[in-house]
Short mmCIF file of C-alpha atoms in Angstrom, two decimals:
data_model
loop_
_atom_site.label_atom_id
_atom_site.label_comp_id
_atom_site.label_asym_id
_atom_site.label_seq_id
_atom_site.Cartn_x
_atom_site.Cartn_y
_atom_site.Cartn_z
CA UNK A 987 249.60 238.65 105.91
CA UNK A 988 246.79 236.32 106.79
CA UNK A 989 243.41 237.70 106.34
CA UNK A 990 240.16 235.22 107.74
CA UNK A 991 236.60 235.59 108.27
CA UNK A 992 235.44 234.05 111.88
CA UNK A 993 232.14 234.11 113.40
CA UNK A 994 231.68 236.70 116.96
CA UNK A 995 228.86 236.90 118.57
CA UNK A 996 226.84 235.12 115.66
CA UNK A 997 228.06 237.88 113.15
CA UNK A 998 231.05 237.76 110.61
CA UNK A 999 233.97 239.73 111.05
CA UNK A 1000 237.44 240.40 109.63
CA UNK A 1001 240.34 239.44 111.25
CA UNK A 1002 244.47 239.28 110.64
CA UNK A 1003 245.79 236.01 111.78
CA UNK A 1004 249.09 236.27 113.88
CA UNK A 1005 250.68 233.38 115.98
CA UNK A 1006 248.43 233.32 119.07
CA UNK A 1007 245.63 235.71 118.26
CA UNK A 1008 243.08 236.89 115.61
CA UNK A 1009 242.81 240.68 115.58
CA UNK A 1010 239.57 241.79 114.35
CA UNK A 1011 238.99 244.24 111.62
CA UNK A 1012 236.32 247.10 111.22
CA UNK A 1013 235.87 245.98 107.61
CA UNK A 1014 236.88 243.93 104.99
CA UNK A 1015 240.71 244.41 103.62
CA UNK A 1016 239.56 244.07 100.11
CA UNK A 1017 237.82 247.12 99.89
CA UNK A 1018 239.81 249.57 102.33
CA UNK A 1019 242.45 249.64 105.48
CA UNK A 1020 240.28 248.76 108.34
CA UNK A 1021 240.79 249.58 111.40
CA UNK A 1022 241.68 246.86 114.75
CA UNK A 1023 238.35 246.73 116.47
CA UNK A 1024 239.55 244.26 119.00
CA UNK A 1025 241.45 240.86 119.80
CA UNK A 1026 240.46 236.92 120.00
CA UNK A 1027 242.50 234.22 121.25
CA UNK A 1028 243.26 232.14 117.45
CA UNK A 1029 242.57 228.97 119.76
CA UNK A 1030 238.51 229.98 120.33
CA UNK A 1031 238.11 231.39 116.73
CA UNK A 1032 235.30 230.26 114.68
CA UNK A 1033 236.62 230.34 111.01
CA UNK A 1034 234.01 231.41 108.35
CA UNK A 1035 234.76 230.94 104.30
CA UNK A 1036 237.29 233.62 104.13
CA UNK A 1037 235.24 235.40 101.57
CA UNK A 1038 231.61 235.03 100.17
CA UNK A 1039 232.25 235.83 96.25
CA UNK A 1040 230.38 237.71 94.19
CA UNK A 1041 231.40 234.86 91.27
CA UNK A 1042 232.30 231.49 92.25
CA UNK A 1043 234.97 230.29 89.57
CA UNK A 1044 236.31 226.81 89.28
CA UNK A 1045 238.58 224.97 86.68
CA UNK A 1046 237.78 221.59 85.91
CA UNK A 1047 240.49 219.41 84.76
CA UNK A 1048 243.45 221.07 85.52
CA UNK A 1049 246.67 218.69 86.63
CA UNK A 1050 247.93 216.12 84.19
CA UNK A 1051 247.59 213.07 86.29
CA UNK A 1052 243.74 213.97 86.91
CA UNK A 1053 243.80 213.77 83.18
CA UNK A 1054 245.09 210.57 82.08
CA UNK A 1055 243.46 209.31 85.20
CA UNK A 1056 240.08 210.15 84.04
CA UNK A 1057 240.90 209.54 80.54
CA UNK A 1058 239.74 212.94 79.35
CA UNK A 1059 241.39 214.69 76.55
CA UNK A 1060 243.96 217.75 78.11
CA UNK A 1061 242.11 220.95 77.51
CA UNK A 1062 243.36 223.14 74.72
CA UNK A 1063 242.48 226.73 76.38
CA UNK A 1064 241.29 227.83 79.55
CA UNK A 1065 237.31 227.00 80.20
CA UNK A 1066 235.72 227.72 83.89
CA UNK A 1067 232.64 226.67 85.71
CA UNK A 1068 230.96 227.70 88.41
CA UNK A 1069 229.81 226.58 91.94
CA UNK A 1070 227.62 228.36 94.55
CA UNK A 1071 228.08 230.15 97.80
CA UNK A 1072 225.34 227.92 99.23
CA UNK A 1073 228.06 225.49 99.74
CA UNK A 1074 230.58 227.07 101.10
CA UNK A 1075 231.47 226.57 104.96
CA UNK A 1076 234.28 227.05 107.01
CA UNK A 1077 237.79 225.38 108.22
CA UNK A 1078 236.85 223.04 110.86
CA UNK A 1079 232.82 222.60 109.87
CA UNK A 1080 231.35 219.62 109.11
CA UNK A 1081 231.15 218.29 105.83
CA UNK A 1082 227.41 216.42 105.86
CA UNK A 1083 226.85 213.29 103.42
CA UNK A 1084 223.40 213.30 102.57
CA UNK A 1085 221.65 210.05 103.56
CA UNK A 1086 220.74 209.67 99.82
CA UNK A 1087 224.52 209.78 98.52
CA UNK A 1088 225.34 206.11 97.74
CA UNK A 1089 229.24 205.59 96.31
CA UNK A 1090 231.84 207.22 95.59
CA UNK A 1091 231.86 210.51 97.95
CA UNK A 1092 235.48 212.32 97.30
CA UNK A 1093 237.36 214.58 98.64
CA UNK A 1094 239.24 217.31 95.78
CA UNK A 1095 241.93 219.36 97.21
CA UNK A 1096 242.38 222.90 95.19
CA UNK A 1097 244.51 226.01 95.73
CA UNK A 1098 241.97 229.23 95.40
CA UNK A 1099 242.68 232.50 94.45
CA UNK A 1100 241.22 235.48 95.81
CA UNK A 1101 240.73 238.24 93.28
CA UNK A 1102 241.68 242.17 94.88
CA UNK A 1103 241.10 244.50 92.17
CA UNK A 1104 238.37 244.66 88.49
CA UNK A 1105 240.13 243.06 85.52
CA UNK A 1106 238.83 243.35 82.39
CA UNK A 1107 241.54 242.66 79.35
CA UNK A 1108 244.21 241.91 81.68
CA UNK A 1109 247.94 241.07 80.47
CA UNK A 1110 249.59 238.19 82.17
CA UNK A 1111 251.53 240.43 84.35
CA UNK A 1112 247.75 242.21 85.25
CA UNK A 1113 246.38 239.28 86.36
CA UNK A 1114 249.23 238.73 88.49
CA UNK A 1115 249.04 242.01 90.45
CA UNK A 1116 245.19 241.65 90.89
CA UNK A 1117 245.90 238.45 92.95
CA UNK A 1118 244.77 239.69 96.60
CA UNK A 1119 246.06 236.38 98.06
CA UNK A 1120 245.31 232.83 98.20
CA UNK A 1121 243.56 230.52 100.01
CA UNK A 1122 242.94 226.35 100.33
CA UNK A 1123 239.52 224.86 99.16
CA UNK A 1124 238.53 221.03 98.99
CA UNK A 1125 235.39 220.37 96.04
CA UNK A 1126 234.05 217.54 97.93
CA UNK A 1127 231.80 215.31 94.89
CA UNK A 1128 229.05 212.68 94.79
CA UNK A 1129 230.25 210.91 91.75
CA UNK A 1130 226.72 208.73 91.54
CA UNK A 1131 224.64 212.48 91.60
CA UNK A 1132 227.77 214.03 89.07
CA UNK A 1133 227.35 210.97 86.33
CA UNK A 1134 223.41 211.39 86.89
CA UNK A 1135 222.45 215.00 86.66
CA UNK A 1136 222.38 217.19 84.02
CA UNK A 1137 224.26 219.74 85.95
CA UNK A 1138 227.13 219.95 89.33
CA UNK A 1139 223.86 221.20 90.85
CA UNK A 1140 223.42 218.82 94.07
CA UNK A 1141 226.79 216.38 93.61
CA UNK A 1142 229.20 219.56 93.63
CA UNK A 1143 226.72 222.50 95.43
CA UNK A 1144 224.69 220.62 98.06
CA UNK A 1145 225.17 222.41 101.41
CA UNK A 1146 228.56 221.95 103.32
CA UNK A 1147 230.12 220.49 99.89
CA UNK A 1148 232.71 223.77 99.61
CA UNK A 1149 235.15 223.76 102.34
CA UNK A 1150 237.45 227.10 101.91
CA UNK A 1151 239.39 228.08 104.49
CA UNK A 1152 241.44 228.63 106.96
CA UNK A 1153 242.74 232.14 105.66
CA UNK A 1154 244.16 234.14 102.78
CA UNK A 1155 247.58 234.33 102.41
CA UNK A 1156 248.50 237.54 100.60
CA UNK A 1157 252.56 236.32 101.05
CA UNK A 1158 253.20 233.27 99.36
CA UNK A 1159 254.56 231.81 95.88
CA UNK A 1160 251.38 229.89 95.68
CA UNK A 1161 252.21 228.08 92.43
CA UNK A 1162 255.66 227.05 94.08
CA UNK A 1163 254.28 225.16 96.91
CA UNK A 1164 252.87 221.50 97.75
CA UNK A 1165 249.47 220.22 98.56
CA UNK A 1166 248.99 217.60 100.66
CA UNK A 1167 245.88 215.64 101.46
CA UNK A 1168 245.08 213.53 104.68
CA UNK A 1169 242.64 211.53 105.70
CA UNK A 1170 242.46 210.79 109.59
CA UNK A 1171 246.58 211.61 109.66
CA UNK A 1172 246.92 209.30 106.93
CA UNK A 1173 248.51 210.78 103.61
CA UNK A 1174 246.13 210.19 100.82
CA UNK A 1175 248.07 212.44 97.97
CA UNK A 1176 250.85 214.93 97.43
CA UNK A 1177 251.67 216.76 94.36
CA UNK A 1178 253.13 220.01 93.38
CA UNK A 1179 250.76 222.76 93.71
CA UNK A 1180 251.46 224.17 90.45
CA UNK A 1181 251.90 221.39 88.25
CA UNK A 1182 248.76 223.12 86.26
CA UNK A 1183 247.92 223.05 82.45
CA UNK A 1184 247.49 226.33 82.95
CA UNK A 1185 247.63 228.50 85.76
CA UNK A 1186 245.21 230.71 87.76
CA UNK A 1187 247.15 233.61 85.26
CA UNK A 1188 246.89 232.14 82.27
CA UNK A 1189 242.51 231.98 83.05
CA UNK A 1190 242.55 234.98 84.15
CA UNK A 1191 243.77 236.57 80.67
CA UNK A 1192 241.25 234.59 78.69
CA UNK A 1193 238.32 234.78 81.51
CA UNK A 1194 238.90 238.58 81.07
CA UNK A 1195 238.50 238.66 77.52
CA UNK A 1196 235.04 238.15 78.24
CA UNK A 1197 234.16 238.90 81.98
CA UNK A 1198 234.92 241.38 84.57
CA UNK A 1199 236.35 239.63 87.77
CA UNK A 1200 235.33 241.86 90.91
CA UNK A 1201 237.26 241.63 94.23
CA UNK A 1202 236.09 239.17 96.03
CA UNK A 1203 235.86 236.53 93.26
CA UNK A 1204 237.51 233.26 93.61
CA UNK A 1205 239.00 231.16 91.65
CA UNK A 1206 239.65 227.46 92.30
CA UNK A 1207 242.31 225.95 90.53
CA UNK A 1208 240.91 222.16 89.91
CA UNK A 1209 243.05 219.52 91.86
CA UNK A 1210 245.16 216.50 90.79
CA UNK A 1211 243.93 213.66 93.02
CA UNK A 1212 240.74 212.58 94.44
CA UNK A 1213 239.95 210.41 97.85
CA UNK A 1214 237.10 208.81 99.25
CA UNK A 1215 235.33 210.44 102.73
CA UNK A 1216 233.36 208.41 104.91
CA UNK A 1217 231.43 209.80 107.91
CA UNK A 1218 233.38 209.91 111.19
CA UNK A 1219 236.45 210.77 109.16
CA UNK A 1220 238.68 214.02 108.93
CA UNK A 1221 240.00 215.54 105.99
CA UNK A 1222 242.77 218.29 105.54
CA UNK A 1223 244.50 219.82 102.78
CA UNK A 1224 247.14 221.66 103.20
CA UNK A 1225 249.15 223.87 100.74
CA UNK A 1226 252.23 224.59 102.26
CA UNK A 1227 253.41 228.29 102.82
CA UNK A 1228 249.72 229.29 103.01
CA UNK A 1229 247.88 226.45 105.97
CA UNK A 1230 245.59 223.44 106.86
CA UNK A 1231 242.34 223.31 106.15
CA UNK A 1232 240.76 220.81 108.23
CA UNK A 1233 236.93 219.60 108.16
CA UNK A 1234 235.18 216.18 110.08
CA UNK A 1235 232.91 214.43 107.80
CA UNK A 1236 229.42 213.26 109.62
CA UNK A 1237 226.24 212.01 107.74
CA UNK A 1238 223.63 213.80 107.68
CA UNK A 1239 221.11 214.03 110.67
CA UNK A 1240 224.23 212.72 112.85
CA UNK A 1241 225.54 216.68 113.58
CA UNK A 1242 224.44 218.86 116.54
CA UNK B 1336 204.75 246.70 95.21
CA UNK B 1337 207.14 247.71 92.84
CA UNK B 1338 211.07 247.55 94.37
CA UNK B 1339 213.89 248.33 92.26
CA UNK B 1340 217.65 249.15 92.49
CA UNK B 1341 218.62 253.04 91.03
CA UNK B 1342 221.96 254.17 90.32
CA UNK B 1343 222.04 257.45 92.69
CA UNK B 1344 225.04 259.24 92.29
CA UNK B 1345 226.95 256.30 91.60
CA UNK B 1346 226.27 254.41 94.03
CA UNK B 1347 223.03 251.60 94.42
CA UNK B 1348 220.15 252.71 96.35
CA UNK B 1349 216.51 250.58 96.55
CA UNK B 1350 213.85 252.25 95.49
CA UNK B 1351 209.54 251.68 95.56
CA UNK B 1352 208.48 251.85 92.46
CA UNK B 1353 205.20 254.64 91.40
CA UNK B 1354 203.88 256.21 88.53
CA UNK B 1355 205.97 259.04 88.17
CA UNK B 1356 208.41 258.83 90.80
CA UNK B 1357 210.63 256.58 92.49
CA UNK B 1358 210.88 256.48 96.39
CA UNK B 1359 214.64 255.78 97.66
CA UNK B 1360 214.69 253.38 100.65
CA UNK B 1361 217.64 253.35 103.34
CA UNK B 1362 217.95 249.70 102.45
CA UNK B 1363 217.22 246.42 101.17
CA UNK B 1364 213.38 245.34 101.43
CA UNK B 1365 214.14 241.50 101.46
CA UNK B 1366 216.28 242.38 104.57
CA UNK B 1367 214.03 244.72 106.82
CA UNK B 1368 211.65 247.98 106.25
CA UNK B 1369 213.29 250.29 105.21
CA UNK B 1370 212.92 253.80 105.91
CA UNK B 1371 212.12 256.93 103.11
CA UNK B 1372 215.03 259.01 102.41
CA UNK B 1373 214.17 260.65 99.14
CA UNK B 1374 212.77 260.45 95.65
CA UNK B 1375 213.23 260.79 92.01
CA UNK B 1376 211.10 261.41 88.85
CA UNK B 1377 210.78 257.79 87.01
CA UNK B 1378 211.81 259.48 83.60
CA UNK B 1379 215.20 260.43 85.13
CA UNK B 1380 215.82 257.06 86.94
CA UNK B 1381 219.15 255.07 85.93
CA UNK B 1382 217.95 251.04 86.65
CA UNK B 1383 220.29 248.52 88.33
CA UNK B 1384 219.64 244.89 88.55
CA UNK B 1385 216.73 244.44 91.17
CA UNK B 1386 219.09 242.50 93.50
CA UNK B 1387 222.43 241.02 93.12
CA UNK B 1388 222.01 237.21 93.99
CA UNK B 1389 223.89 235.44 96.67
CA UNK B 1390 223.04 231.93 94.02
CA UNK B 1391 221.99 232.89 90.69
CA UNK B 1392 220.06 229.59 89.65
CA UNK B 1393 218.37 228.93 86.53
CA UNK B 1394 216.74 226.55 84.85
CA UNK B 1395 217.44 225.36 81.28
CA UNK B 1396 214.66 222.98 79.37
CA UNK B 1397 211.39 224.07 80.79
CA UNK B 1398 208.72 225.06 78.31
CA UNK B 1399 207.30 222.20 76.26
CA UNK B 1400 207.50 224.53 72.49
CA UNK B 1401 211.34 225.06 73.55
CA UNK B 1402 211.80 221.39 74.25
CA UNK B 1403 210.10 220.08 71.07
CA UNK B 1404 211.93 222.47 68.96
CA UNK B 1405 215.18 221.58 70.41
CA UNK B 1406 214.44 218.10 70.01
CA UNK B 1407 215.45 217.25 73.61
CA UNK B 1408 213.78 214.62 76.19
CA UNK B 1409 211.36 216.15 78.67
CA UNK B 1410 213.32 216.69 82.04
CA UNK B 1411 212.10 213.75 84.40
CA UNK B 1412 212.75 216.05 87.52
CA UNK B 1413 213.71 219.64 88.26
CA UNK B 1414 217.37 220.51 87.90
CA UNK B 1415 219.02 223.79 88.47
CA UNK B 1416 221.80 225.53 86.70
CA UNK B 1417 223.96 228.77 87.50
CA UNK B 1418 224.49 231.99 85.83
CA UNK B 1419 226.92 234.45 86.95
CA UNK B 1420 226.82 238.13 88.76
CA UNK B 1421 228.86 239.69 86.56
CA UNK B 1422 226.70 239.35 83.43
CA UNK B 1423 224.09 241.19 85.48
CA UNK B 1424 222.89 244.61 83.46
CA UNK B 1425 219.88 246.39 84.37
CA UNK B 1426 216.76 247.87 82.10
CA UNK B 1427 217.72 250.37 79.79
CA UNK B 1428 221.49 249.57 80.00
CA UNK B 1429 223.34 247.96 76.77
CA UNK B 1430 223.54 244.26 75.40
CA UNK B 1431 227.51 244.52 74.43
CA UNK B 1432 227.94 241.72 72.06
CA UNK B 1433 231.73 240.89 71.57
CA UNK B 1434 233.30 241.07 67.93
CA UNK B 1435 234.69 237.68 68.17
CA UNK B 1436 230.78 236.41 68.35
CA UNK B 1437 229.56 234.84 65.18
CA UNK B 1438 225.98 233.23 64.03
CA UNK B 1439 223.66 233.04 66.47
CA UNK B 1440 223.02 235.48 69.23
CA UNK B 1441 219.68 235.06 70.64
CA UNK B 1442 217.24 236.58 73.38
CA UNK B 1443 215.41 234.54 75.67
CA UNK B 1444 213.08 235.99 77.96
CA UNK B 1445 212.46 234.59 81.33
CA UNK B 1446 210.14 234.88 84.34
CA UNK B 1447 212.66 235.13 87.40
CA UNK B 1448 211.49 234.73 90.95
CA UNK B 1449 213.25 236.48 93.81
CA UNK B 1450 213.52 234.68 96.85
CA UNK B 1451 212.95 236.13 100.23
CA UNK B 1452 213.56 233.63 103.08
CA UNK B 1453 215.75 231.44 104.15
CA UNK B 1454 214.68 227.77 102.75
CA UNK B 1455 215.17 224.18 103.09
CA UNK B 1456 213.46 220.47 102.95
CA UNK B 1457 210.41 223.31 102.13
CA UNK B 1458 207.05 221.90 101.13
CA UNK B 1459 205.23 223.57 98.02
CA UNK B 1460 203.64 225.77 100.08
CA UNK B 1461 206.51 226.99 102.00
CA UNK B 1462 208.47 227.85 98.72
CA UNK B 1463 205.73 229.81 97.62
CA UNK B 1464 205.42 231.84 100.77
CA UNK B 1465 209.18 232.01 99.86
CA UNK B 1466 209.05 234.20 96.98
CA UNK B 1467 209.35 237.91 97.82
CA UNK B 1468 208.31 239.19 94.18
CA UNK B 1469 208.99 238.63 90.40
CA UNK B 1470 210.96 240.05 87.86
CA UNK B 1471 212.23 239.70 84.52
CA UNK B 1472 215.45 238.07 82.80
CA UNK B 1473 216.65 237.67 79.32
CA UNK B 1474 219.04 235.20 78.89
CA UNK B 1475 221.23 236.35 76.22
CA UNK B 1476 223.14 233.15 74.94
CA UNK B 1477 225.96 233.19 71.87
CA UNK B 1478 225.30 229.54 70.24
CA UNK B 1479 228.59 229.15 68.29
CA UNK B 1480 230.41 229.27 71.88
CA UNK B 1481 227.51 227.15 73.84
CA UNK B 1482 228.28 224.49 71.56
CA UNK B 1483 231.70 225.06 71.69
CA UNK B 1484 232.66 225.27 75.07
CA UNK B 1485 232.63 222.92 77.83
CA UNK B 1486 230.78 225.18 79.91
CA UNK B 1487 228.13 228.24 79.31
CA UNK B 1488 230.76 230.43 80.93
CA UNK B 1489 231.14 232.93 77.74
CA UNK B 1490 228.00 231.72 75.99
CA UNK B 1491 225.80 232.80 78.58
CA UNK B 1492 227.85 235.05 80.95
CA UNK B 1493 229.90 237.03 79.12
CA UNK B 1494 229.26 241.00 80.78
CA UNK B 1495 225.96 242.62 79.70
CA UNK B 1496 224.62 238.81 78.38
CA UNK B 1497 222.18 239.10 81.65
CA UNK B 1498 219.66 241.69 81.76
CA UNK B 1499 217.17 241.83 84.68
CA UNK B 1500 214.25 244.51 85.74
CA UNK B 1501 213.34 246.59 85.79
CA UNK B 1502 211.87 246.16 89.32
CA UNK B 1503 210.78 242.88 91.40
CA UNK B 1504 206.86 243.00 91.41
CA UNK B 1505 205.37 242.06 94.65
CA UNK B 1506 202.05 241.66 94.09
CA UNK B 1507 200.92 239.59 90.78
CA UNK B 1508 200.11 236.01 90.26
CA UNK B 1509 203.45 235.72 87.80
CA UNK B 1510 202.01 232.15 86.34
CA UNK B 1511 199.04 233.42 85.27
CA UNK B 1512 200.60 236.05 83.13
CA UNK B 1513 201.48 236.06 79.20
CA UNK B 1514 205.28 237.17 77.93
CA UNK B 1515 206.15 238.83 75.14
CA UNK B 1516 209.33 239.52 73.39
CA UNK B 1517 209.78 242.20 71.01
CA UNK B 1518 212.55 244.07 68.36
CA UNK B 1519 212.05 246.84 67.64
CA UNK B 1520 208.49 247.40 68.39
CA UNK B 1521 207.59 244.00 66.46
CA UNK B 1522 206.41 240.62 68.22
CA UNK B 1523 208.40 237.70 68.06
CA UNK B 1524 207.06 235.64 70.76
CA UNK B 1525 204.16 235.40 72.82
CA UNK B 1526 203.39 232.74 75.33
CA UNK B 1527 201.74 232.03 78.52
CA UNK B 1528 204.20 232.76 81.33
CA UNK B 1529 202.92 229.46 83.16
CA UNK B 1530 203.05 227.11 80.68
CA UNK B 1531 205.89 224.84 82.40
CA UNK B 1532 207.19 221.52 82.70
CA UNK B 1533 207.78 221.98 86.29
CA UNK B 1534 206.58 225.52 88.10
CA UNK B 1535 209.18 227.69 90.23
CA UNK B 1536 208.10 225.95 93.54
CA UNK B 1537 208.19 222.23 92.29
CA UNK B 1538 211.84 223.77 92.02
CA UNK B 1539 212.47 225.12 95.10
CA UNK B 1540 210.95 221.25 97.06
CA UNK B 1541 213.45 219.91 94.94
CA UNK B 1542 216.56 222.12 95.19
CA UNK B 1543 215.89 222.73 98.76
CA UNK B 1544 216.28 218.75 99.98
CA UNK B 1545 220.00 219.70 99.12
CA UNK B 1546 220.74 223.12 99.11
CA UNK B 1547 219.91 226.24 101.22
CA UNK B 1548 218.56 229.31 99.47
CA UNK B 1549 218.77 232.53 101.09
CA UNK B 1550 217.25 235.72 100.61
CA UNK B 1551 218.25 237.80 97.27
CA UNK B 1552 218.88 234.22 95.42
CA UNK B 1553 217.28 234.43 92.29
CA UNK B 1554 215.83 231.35 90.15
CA UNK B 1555 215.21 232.20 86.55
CA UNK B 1556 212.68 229.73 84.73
CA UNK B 1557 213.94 228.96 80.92
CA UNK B 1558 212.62 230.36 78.07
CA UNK B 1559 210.07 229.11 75.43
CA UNK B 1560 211.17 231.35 72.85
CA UNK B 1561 214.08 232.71 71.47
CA UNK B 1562 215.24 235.19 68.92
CA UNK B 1563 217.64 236.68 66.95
CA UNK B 1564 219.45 240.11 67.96
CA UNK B 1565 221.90 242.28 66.16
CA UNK B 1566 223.33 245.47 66.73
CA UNK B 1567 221.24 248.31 66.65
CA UNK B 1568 217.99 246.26 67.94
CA UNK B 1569 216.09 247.23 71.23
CA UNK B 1570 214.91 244.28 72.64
CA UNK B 1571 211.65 244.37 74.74
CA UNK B 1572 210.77 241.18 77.34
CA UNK B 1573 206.91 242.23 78.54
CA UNK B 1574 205.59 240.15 81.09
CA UNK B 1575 202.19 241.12 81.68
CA UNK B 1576 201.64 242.39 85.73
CA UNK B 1577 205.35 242.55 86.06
CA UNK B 1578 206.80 245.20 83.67
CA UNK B 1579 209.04 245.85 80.48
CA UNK B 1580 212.13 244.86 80.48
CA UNK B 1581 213.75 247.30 77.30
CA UNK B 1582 217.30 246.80 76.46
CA UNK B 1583 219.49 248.36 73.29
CA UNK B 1584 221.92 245.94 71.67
CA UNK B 1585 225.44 247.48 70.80
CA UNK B 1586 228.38 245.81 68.63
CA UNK B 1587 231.55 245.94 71.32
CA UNK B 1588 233.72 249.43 70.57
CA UNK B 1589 230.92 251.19 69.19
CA UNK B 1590 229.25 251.80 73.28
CA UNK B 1591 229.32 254.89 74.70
#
């Protein structure tokens, strides 16, 4: 099943994603069975994030070739960050570049989990089954702001920087798949989707030794290769078996 | 005004806060006015979190004692950090700390403003029209694992690490106001509640050229004190015109 938050009538709403059409939900799937409220053609849909988390989890360096690439040491257990909601926005949205970003502005494509159930301890196999589904995000980065700052605060979290999108796939082998990344068409990278140093399991049994994930929580998965954005540009990702996620990139006091 | 979050029956309900009662509200203040729909003695009330952030900023280096004593350079500008939801415990409610957590495992108390509209590019005078109210946080933080990690994700958010109450005070000039932190009854730290490198709205001009904040975000403002806590302790954060904060701390296993 494909579960996606779009926009009607200025408000968010549920909705299953079939070939054609969106049916909308009376609630959200990862608290009950909602009921169909109504239909809209999937052609006119506005996506949203597919869900606003309660905790924003995301791995760092996470795929080999990121590592030797950035000459960083291969982490030895499971450590996550954070990023905020502020950023998030939807398949299709604009990314903005801030006037003030000068350099290296990249694109990061990441596979995303979507916690369903409260973990606390888990097992391997527990962290498994509390896997609602899985979704595609893209951790756009101002390098110039990340090497400057003290924290991600503005080069990871400024507004529009979190593409997520365009659904949750609750059906798919996520860890089996490929991502792709394009830039206007063009192929940028391609890697196996679960060529991890550890995988969204394996941080969800250590994370839980600590924390309580809550449904609703995501976790991003870190991504293997980076490219450069310019406005007037589009970028997708796409992680095969589960969609596209698509956004333009304009600068900033350029969008409607 | 006095607003806080009970736990009715099991389930969150607002509340306005008076001397011996507690008035339940039909819903959130920072989203409209709400209507009366009951109330409780304040003896028998069970304390939530005031509000569950959308962003959960806060700020790290920001008193000058805490600086000097951590022998760190003076921030140059405001930067923002994140905590997590799910280290969110109310007043009264248990500081779990984990078995595996050795040296030292420090309180540090925190003014914490609540934000209640919708901001950005906002001038000093819009972020301070911005701030519904003020409460307290204590920022719980195991060293051993800050220094560790690569991240604050167990130091700092590990569940119960978060404490915040017991209510969001709407009416109080929070910078002109003194906190104190106390064990047991005893004073370990008193300080003027203002006395910061950079003040809660200097902040929000600076976060908000980048991000959005949105009602319910909450920006907690560092800590010029800190102290030691072990199991057994009751740990008071007093800031003057706001409240008590009062939380017990428990060795994991041994809670209720």
């Amino acid at each position: 099943m494909r579960y996606a938050r779009l926009s009607v009538g200025g408000r968010p709403v549920w909705g299953r994603v079939g070939e054609t059409d969106v049916e909308l939900l009376s609630g959200s799937p990862l608290e009950d069975e909602p009921d169909l409220i109504g239909t809209v053609p999937r052609a006119t849909a506005v996506w949203l994030p597919p869900v606003v988390p309660g905790v924003f989890y995301a791995v760092g360096m996470n795929y080999p070739r990121h590592i030797a690439h950035a000459k960083v040491a291969t982490p030895e257990r499971p450590e996550v960050g954070y990023r905020a909601n502020n950023a998030l926005t939807g398949h299709r949205s604009p990314i903005i570049k801030p006037r003030e970003v000068e350099g290296r502005f990249e694109a990061e494509p990441e596979l995303v989990a979507v916690i369903g159930r409260t973990l606390r301890h888990a097992t391997y196999d527990e962290a498994r089954k509390a896997v609602f589904g899985w979704t595609i995000g893209n951790d756009v980065s101002a390098r110039t702001w990340q090497h400057q700052d003290r924290t991600f605060w503005r080069s990871k979290n400024s507004d529009t920087f979190k593409p997520m999108g365009p659904w949750i796939e609750t059906d798919v082998d996520a860890l089996a798949q490929t991502t792709t990344m394009r830039v206007n068409g063009e192929t940028r990278a391609s890697f196996p989707t679960g060529d991890m140093v550890f995988d969204p399991f394996d941080y969800l049994v250590e994370m839980t030794k600590h924390v309580t994930v809550h449904p609703g929580d995501v976790l991003w998965m870190g991504a293997e290769s980076t490219c450069q954005l310019e406005p007037g540009d589009t970028v997708d990702v796409e992680i095969s078996g589960i969609g596209v996620l698509s956004n333009p990139v304009l600068l900033e006091g350029n969008q409607q």
